[in-house]
Coordinates of C-alpha atoms in Angstrom, one line a residue:
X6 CA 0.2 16.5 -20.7
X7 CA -1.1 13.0 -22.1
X8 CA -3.0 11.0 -19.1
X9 CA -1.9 7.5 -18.5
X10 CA -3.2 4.8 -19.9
X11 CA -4.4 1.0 -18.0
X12 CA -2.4 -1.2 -18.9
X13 CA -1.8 -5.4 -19.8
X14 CA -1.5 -5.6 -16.0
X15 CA -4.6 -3.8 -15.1
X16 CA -6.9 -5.5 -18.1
X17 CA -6.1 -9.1 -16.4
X18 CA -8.0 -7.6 -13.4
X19 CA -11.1 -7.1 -16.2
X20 CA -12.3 -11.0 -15.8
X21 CA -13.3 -10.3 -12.6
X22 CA -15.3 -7.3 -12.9
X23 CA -18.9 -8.1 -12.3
X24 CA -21.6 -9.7 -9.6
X25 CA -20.9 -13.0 -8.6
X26 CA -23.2 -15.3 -6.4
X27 CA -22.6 -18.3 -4.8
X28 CA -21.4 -20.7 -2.2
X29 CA -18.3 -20.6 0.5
X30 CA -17.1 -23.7 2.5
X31 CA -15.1 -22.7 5.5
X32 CA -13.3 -25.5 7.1
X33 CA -13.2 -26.2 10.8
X34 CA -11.4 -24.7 12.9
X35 CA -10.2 -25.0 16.9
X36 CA -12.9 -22.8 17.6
X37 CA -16.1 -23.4 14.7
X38 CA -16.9 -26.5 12.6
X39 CA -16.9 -26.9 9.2
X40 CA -20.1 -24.6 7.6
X41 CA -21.4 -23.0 4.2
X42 CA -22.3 -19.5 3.8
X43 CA -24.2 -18.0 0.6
X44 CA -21.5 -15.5 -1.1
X45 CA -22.2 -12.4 -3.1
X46 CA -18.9 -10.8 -4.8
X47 CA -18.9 -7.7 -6.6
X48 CA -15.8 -6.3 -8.5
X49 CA -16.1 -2.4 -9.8
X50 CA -13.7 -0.6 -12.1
X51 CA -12.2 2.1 -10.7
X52 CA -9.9 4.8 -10.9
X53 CA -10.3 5.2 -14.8
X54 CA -9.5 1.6 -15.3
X55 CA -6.3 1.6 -12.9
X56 CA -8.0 -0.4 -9.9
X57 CA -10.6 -2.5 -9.3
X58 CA -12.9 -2.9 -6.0
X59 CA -14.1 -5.9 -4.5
X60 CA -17.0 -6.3 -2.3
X61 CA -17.4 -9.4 -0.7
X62 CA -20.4 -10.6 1.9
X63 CA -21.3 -14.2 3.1
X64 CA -24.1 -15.1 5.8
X65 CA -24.5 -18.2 7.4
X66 CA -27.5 -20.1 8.3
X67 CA -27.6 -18.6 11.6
X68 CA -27.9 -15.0 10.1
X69 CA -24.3 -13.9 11.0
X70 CA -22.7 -12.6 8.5
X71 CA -19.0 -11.6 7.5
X72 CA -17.4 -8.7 4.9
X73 CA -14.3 -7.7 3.3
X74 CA -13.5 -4.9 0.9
X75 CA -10.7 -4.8 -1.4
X76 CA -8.7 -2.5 -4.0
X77 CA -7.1 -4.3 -6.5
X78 CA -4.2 -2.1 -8.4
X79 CA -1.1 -2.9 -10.3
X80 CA 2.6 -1.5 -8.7
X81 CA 4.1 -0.9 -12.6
X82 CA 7.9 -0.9 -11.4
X83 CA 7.9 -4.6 -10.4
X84 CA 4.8 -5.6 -12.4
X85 CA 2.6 -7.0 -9.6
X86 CA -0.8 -6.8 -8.5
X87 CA -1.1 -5.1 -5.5
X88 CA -4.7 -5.5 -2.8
X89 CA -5.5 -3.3 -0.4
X90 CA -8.2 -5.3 1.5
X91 CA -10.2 -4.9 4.8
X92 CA -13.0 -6.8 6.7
X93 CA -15.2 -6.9 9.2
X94 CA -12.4 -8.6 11.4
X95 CA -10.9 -5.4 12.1
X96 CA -7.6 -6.1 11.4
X97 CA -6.0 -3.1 9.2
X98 CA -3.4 -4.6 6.6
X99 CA 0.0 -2.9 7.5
X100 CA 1.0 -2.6 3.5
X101 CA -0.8 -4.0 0.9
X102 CA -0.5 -7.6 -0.3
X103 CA 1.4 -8.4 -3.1
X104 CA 0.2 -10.7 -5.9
X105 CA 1.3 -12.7 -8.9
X106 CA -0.6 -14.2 -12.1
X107 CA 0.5 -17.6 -12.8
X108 CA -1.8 -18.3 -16.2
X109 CA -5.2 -16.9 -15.5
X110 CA -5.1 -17.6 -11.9
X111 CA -4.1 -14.3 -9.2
X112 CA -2.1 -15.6 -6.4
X113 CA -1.9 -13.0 -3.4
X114 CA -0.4 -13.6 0.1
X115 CA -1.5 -11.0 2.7
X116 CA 1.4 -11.5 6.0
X117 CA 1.2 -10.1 9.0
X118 CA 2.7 -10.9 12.4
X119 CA 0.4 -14.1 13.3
X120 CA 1.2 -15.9 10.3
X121 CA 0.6 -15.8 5.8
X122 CA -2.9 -15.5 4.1
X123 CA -2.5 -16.8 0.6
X124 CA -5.5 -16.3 -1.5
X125 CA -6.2 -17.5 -5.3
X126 CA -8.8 -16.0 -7.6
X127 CA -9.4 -17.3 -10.6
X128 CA -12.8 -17.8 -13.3
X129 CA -12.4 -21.0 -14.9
X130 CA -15.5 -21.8 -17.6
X131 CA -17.6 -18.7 -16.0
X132 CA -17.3 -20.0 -12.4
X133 CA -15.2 -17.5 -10.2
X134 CA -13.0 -19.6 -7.5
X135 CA -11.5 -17.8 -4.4
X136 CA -9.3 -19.8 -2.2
X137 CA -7.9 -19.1 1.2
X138 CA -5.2 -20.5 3.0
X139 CA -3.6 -19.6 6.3
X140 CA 0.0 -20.4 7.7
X141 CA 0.0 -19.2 11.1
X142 CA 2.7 -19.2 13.9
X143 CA 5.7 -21.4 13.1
X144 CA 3.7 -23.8 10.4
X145 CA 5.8 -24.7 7.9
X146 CA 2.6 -25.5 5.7
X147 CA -0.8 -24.1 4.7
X148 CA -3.9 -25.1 5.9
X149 CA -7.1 -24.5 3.6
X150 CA -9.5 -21.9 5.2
X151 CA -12.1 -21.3 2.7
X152 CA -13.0 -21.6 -1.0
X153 CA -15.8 -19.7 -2.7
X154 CA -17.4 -21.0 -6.0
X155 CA -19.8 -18.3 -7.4
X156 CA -21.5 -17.7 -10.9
X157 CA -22.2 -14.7 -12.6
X158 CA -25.7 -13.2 -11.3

């Protein structure tokens, strides 16, 4: 029986494989102001090339800190990228998200009953850019939530 092979799909996930330090600017919120946390991103083949795991961590100033893990994967019958991802929020993700590449940039909108995550990864010149936006309740329009800029350590 030949094995599967990775394919196209799963190779895009290949530019992000790799440590990755840096900044991320969360914007204010009802609750917290604006403030910068010190990033470290990690992203791991896996799975004989059919996934890739992400480990992110920031830490504020004050020492608090904040993490998320993620599986990146590609569903082959509707060519997306699919991301499993938890953090340190708690929250369980019902299904995984489902993403999209539009050029070289990932586009991936995690829903769940309080409202739509839509996050972009991208590396543009050797600079990894993650992007968060949230849509929560009845808003017909995102609101930006964080962006990480990191560099390859």
């Amino acid at each position: 029986m030949d094995r599967p092979q990775p394919g196209s799909a799963h190779e895009a996930l290949e530019i992000f494989v790799g440590r990755w330090l840096g900044t991320t600017e969360l914007a204010a919120s009802h609750w917290v102001p604006a403030r910068t946390a010190n990033a470290e991103v990690t992203f791991t083949r896996a799975a004989g090339g059919f996934a890739v795991v992400q480990t992110y961590r920031h830490t504020e100033a004050d020492g608090t800190h904040f993490e998320g893990h993620g599986v990146f994967t590609v569903d082959p019958d509707h060519d997306e990228t699919l991301w499993y991802y938890v953090d340190s929020m708690g929250r369980p993700p019902a299904a995984p998200s489902r993403g999209v590449w539009h050029d070289s940039t990932l586009t991936v909108e995690r829903r769940s009953d309080r409202g739509t995550a839509r996050h972009t990864f991208r590396v543009d010149k050797g600079v990894l850019i993650h992007t968060a936006e949230l849509r929560l309740g009845d808003a017909q329009d995102f609101s930006p939530f964080m962006t990480s800029i990191c560099h390859r350590a």
